[in-house]
CSV table of C-alpha atoms in Angstrom, one decimal:
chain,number,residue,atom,x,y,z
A,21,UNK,CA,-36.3,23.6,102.5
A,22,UNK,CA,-35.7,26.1,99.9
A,23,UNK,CA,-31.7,25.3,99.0
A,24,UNK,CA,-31.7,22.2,96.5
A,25,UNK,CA,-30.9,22.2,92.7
A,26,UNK,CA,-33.3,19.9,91.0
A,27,UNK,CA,-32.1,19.0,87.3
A,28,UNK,CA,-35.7,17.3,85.4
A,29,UNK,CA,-36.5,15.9,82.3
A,30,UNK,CA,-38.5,18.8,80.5
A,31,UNK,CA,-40.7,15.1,79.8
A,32,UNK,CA,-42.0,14.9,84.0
A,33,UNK,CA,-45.4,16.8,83.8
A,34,UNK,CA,-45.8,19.3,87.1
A,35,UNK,CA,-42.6,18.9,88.1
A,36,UNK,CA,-41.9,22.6,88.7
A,37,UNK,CA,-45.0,22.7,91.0
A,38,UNK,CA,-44.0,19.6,93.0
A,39,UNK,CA,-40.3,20.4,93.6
A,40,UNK,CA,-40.0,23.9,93.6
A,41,UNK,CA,-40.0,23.7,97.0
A,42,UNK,CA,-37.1,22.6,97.7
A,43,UNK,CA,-35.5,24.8,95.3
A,44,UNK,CA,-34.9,25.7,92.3
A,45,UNK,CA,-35.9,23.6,89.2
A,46,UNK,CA,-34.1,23.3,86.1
A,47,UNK,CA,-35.5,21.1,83.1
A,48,UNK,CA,-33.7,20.1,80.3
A,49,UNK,CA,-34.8,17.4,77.4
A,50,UNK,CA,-34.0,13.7,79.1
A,51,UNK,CA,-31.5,13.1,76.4
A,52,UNK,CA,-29.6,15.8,76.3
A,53,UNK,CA,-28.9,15.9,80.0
A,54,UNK,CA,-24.8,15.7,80.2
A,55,UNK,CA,-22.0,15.4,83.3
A,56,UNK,CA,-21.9,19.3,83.2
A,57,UNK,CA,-25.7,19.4,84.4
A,58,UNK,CA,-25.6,16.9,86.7
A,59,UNK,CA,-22.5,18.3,88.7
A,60,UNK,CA,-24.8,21.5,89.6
A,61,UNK,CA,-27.5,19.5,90.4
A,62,UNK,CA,-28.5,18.2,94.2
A,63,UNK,CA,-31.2,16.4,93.0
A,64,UNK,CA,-31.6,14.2,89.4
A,65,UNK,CA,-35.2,13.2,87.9
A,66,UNK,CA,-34.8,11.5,85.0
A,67,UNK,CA,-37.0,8.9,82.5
A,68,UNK,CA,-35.9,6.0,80.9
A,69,UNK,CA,-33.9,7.8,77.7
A,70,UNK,CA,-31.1,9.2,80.2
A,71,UNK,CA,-28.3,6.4,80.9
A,72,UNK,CA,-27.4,7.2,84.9
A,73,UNK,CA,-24.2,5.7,85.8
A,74,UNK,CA,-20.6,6.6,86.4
A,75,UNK,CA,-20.5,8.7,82.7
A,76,UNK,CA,-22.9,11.1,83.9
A,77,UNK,CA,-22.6,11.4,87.4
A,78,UNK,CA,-18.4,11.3,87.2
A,79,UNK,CA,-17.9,14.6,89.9
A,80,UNK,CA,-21.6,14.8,90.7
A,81,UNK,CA,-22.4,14.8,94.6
A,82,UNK,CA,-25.9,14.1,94.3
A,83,UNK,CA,-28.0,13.7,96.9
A,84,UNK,CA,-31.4,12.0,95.7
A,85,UNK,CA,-31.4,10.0,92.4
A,86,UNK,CA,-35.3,9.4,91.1
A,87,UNK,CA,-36.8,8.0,87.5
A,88,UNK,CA,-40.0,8.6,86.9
A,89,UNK,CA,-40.7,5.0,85.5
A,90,UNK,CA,-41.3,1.0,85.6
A,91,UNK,CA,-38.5,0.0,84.2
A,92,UNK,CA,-34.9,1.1,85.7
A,93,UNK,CA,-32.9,-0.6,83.2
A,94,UNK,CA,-31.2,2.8,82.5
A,95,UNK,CA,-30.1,2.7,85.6
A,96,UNK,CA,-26.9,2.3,87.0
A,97,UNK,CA,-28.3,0.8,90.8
A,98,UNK,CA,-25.0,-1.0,91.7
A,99,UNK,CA,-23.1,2.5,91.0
A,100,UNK,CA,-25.9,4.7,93.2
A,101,UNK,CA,-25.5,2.6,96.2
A,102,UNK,CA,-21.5,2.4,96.1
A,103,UNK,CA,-21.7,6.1,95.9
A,104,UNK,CA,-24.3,5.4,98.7
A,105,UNK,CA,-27.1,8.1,96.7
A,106,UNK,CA,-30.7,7.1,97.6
A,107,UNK,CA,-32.8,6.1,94.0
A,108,UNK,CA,-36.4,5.8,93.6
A,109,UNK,CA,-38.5,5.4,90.9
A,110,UNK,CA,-42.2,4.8,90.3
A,111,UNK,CA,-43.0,1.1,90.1
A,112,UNK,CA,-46.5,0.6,88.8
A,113,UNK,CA,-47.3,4.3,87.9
A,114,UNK,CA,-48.0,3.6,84.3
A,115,UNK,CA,-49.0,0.1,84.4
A,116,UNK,CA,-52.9,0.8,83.2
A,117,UNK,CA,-51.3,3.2,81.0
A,118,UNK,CA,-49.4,0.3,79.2
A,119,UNK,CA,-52.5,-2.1,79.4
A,120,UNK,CA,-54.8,0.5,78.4
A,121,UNK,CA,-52.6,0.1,74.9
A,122,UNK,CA,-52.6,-3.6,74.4
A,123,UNK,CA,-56.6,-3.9,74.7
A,124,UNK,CA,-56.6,-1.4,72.6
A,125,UNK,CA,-53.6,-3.0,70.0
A,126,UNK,CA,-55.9,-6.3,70.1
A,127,UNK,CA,-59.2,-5.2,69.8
A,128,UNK,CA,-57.7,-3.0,66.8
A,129,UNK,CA,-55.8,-6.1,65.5
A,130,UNK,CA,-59.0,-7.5,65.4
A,131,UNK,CA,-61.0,-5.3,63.8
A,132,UNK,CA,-58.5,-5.0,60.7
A,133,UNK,CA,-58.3,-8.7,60.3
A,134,UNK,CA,-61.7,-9.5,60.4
A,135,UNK,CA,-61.8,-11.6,63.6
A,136,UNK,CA,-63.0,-12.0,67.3
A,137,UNK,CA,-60.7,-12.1,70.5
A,138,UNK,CA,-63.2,-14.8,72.0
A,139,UNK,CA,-62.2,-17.8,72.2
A,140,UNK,CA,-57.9,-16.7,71.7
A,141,UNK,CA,-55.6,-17.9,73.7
A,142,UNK,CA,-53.1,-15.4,75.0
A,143,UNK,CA,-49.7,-15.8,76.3
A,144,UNK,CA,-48.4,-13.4,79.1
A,145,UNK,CA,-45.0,-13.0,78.9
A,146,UNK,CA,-43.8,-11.4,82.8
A,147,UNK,CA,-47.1,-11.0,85.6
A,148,UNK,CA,-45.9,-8.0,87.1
A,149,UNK,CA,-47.5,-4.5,87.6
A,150,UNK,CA,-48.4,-4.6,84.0
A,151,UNK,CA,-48.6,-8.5,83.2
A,152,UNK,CA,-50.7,-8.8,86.1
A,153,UNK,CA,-53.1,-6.2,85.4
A,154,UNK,CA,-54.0,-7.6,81.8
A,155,UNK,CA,-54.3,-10.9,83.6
A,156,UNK,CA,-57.5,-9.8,85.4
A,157,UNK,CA,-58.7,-7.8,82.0
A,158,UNK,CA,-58.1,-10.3,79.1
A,159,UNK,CA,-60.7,-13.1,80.0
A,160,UNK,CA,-63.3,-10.3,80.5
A,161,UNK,CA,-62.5,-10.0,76.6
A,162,UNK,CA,-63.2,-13.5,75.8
A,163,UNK,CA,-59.4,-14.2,76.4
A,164,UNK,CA,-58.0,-17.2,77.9
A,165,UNK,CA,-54.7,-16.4,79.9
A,166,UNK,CA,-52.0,-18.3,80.2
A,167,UNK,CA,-48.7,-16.6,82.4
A,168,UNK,CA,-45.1,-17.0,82.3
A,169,UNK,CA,-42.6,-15.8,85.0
A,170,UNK,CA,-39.7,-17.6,86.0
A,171,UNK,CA,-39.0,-15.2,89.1
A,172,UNK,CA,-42.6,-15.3,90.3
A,173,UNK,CA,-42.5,-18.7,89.6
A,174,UNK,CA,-39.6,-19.6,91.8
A,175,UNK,CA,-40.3,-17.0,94.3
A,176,UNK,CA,-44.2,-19.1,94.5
A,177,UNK,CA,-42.2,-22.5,94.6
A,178,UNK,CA,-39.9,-21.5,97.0
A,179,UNK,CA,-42.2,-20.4,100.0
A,180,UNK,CA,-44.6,-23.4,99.0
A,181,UNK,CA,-47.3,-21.3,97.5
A,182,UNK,CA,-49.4,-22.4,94.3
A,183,UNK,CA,-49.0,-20.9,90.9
A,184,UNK,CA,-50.6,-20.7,87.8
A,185,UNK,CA,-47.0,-20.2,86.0
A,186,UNK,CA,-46.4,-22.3,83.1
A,187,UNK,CA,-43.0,-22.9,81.0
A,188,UNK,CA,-42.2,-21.0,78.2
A,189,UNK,CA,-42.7,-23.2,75.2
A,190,UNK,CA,-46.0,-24.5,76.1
A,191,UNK,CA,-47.2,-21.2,76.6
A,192,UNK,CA,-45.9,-20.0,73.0
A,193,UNK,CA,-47.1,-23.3,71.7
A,194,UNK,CA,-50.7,-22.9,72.6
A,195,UNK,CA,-51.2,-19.4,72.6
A,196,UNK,CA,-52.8,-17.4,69.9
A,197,UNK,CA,-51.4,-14.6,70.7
A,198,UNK,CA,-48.0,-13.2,73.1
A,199,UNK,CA,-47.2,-9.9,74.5
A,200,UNK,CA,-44.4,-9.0,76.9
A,201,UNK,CA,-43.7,-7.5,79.6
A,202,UNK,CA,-40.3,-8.3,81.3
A,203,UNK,CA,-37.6,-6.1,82.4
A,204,UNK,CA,-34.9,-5.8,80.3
A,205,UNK,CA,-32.0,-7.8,81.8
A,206,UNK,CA,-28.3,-9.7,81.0
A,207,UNK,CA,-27.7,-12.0,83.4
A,208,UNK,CA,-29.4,-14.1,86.3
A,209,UNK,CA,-31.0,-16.8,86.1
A,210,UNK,CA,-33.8,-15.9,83.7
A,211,UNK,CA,-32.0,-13.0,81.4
A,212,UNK,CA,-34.3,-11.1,78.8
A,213,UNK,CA,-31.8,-9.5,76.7
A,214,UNK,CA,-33.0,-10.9,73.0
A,215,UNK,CA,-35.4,-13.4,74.7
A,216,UNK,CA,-37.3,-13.2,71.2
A,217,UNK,CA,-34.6,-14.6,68.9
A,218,UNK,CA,-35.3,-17.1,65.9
A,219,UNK,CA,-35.5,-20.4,68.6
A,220,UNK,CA,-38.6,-18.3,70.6
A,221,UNK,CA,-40.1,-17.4,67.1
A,222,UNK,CA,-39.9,-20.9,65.6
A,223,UNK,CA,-41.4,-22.0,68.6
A,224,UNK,CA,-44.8,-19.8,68.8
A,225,UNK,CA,-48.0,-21.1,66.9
A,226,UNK,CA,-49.3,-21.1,63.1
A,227,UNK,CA,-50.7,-17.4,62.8
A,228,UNK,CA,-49.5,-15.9,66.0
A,229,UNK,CA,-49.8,-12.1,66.9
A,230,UNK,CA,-46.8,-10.6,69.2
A,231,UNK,CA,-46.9,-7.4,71.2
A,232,UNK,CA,-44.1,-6.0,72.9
A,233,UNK,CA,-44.6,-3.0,74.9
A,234,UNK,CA,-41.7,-3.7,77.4
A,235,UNK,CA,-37.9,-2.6,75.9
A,236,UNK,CA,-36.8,-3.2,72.4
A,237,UNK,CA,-34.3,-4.9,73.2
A,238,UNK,CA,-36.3,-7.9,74.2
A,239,UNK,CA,-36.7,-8.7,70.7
A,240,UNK,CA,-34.3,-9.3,68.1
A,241,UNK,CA,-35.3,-7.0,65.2
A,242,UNK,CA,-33.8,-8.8,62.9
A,243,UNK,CA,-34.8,-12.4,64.0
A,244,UNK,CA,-38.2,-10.9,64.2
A,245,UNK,CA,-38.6,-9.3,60.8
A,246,UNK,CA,-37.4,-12.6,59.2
A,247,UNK,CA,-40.1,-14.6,61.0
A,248,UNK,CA,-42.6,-12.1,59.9
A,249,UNK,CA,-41.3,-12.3,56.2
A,250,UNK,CA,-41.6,-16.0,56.0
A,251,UNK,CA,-45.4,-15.8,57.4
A,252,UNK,CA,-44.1,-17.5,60.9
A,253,UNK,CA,-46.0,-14.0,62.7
A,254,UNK,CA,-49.0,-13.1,60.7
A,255,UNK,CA,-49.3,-9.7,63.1
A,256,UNK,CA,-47.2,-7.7,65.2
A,257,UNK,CA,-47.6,-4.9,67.4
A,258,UNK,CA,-44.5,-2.8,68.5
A,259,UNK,CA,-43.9,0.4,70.7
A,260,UNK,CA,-40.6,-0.1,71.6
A,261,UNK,CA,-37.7,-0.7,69.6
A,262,UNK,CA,-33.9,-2.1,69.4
A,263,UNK,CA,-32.4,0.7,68.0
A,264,UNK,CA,-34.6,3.1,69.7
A,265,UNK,CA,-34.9,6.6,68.5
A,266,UNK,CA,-34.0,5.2,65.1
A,267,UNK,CA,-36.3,2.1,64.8
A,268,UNK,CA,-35.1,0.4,61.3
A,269,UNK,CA,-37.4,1.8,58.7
A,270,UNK,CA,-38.1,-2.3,57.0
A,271,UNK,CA,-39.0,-3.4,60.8
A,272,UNK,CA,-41.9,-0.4,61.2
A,273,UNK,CA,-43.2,-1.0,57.8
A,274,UNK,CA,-43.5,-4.8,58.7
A,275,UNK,CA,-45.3,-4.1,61.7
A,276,UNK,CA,-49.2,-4.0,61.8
A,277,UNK,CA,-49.0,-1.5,64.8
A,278,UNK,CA,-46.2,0.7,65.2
A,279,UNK,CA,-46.1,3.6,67.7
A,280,UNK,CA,-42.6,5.3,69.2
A,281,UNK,CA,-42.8,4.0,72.9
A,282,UNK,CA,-45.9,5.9,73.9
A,283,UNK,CA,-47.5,3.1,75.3
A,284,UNK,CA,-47.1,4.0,79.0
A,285,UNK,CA,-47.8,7.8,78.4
A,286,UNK,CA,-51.2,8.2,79.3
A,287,UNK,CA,-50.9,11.4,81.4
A,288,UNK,CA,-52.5,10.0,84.6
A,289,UNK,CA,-49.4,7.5,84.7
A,290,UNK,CA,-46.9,10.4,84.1
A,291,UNK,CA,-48.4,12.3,87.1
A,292,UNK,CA,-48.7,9.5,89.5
A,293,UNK,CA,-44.9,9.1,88.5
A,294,UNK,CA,-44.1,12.6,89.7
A,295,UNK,CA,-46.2,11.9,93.2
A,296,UNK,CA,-44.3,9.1,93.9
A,297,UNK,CA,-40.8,10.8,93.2
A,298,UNK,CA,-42.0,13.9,94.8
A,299,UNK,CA,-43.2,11.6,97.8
A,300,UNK,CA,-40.0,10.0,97.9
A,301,UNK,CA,-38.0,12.6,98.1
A,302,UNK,CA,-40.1,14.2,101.0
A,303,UNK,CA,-39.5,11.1,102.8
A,304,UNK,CA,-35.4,11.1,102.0
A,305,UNK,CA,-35.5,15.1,103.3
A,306,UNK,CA,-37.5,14.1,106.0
A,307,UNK,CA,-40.6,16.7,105.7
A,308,UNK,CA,-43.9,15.9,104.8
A,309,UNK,CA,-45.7,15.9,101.9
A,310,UNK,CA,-48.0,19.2,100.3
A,311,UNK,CA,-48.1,18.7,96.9
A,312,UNK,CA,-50.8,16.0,95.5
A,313,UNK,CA,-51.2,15.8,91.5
A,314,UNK,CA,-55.1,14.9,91.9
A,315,UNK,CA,-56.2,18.2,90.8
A,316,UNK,CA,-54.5,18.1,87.4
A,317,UNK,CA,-56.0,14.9,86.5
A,318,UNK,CA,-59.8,16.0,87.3
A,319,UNK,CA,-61.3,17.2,83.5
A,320,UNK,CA,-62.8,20.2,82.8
A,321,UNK,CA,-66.2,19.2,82.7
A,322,UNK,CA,-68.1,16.5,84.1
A,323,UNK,CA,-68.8,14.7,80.8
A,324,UNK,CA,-65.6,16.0,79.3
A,325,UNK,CA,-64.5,12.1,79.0
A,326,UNK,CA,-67.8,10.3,78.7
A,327,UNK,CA,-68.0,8.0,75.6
A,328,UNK,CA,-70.9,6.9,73.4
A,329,UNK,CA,-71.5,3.7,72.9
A,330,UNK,CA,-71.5,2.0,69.2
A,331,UNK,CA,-74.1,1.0,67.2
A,332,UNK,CA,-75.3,-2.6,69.2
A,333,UNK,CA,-75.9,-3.9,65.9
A,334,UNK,CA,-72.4,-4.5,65.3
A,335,UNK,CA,-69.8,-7.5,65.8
A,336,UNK,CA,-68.5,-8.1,69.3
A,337,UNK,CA,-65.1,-7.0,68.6
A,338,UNK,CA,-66.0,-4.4,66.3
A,339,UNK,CA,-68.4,-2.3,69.2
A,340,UNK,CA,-65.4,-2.4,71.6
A,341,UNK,CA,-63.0,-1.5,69.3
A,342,UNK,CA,-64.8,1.6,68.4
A,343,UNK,CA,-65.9,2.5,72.1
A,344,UNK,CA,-62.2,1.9,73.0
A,345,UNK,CA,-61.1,4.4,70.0
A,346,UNK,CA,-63.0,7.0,71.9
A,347,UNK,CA,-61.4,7.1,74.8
A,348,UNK,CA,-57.8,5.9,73.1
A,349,UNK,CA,-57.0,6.5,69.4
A,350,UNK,CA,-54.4,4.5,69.0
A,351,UNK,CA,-54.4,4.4,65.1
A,352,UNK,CA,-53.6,7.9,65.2
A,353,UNK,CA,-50.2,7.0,67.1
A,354,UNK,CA,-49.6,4.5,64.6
A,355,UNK,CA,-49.7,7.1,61.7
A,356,UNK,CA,-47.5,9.6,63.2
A,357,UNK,CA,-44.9,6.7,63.4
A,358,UNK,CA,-45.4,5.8,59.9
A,359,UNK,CA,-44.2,9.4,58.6
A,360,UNK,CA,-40.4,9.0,60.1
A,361,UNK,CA,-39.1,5.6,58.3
A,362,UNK,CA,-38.4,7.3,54.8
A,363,UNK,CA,-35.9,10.0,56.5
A,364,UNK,CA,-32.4,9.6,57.2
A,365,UNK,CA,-30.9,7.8,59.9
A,366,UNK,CA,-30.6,11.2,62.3
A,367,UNK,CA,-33.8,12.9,60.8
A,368,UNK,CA,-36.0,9.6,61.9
A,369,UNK,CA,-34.1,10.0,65.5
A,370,UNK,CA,-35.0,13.2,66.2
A,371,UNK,CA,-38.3,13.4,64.8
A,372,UNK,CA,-39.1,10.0,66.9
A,373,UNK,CA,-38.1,11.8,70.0
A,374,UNK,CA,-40.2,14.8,69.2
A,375,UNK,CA,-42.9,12.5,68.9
A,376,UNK,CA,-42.7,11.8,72.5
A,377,UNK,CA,-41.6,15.2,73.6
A,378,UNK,CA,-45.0,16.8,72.1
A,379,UNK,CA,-47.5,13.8,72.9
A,380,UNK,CA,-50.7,14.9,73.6
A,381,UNK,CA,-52.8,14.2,76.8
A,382,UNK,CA,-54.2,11.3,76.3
A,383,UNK,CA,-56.5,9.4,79.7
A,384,UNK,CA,-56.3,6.3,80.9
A,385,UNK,CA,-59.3,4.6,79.8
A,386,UNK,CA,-60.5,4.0,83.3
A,387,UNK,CA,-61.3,8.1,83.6
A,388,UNK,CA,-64.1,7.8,80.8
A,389,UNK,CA,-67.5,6.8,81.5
A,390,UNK,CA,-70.3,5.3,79.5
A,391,UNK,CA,-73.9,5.7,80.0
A,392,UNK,CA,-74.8,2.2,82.2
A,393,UNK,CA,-78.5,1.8,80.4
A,394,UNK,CA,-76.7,2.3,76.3
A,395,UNK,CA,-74.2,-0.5,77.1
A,396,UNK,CA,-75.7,-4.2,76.1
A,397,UNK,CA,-75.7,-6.9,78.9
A,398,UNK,CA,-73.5,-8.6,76.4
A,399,UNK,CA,-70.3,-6.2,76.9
A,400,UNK,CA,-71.0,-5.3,80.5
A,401,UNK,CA,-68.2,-7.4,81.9
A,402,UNK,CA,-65.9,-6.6,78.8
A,403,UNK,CA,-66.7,-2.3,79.3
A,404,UNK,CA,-65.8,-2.8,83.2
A,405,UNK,CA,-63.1,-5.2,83.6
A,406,UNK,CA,-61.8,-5.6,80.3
A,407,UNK,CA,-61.8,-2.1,79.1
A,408,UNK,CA,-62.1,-0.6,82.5
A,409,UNK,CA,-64.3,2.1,81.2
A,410,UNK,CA,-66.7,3.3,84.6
A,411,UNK,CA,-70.5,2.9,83.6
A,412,UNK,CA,-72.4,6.2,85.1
């Protein structure tokens, strides 16, 4: 099938050599992407900065809608199916991507203030695809889990399953530290729009850290940079933002981590996202599948992503944060942020975006490796299961 007219996001990697051939493959820059493009188009790939709904698709005739994401919150769904246009998107793609970041926010966290993740208490806030995974990874980190998920909850309860799903202030009562990961939603039973306001803040724990890695607008900026200023958050990690591409300069100064929604960009995530679009697509058309993305993810040489592991001498959380920096620098996502807050309103936008739009390739940390006989018995389990990192 050679006859299709696939508008992209410049942002999907190897989607030239996955669709072309159906077609012919235009890219453009996810934001940028306006009615006029989309009414050439057959076929739509987007990410999560391009709103899909009646505004952009007004005189489209589409015939495959996919977004190469988690999260479809940018999503018009309801519109799709009235206009009866399949939709995919790529649940789970980036998922280790995303909990690849928040070991690494914690162990970094850690190092800066002085102290050991054993013996914390950490609140998960949504158990999904990401939630879940850190579920399995925290406790290998000395971390003691507790989860909350009204959906899963209710879902467990409702077929008379057990669950390990606790309410919400308990969890932010006990918990050292909280990190979410819920869709971002405005209704239903359980809606997440601004689900961090003042009442969830006054609520968590003397000396509490909070991640967010989900959407920005899950947090009130403004409720949370008060909190922080009165010393009811003594740390705070933040990839995404309310006012996202402009994040308010006073709430990424405040911040202990800052980085501009990069979090699930590890560019194993971003491939698997095109395979499943690519696959879904194949399926919608009806032909099989001959495109795989598991040759661009093999590196260049065979110890191309090995690690070496720290000095043994040094304190538990210290050695893993510095094997972790190997295979993830996070800090260095940090300082890029940290040069945008001073310019103007438009300036910070663009350069934010551009921030994204030039990320490097970074690797989920589950594609380095480690020497097995350098690693101390001590941080086996915490080098396997918490940091994933292979031993060979």
């Amino acid at each position: 099938m050679t006859d299709l007219q696939i508008l992209a996001d410049e942002n999907i990697p190897c989607v030239d050599e996955a669709f072309e051939r159906f077609g012919t493959v235009r890219t453009k820059p996810g934001r940028t992407i306006e009615p006029v493009d989309v009414q050439a188009a057959d076929v739509l790939l987007v990410r999560s900065v391009t709103p899909v709904g009646p505004e952009l698709l007004d005189g489209a005739s589409l015939r495959f809608v996919g977004s190469a994401t988690i999260g479809t919150d940018h999503v018009d769904q309801a519109f799709l199916q009235a206009r009866e246009i399949p939709f995919a998107h790529a649940p789970g793609s980036n998922a280790d991507s995303v909990a690849d970041y928040v070991v690494a926010a914690l162990l970094l966290l850690g190092r800066r203030r002085g102290v050991s993740l054993e013996g914390r208490t950490v609140g998960i806030i949504g158990c999904g695809n990401i939630g879940g995974r850190l579920v399995r990874r925290l406790p290998a980190l000395g971390l003691t889990v507790l989860q909350h998920d009204p959906p899963r909850a209710r879902a467990a309860e409702a077929n008379g399953r057990p669950h390990d799903f606790r309410p919400l202030t308990p969890v932010l009562q006990a918990s050292d530290i909280v990190t979410l990961h819920v869709p971002l939603t405005t209704d239903g039973p359980a809606p997440t729009h601004h689900l961090v306001d003042a009442a969830f803040l006054d609520r968590l724990r003397d000396e509490a850290w909070l991640l967010n890695t989900s959407r920005g607008r899950v947090v009130s900026g403004d409720a949370l940079l008060a909190a922080r200023r009165r010393g009811a958050v003594a740390a705070m990690g933040l990839d995404v933002w309310e006012h996202e591409p402009s994040p308010a300069p006073p709430l990424v100064q405040a911040a202990d981590v800052a980085t501009p929604h990069i979090a699930g960009y590890a560019y194993d995530g971003k491939v698997r996202g095109t395979d499943m679009l690519y696959r879904a697509l194949c399926e919608q058309l009806g032909v099989e599948p001959t495109w795989t993305g598991t040759a661009t993810l093999r590196p260049a040489a065979k110890d191309a992503l090995q690690c070496t592991p720290p000095d043994p001498r040094l304190p538990t959380t210290e050695w893993r944060h510095h094997l972790a920096r190997q295979a993830y620098n996070l800090q260095a996502d940090d300082t890029a942020l940290r040069s945008i807050p001073a310019r103007p309103r438009e300036a910070r936008a663009k350069a934010f975006q551009q921030l994204r739009r030039t990320y490097r390739r970074r690797r989920e940390l589950q594609q380095h490796t480690v020497p097995p006989a350098a690693v101390p018995d001590a941080h086996r389990q915490a080098v396997e299961t918490g940091l994933t990192i292979q031993r060979r």
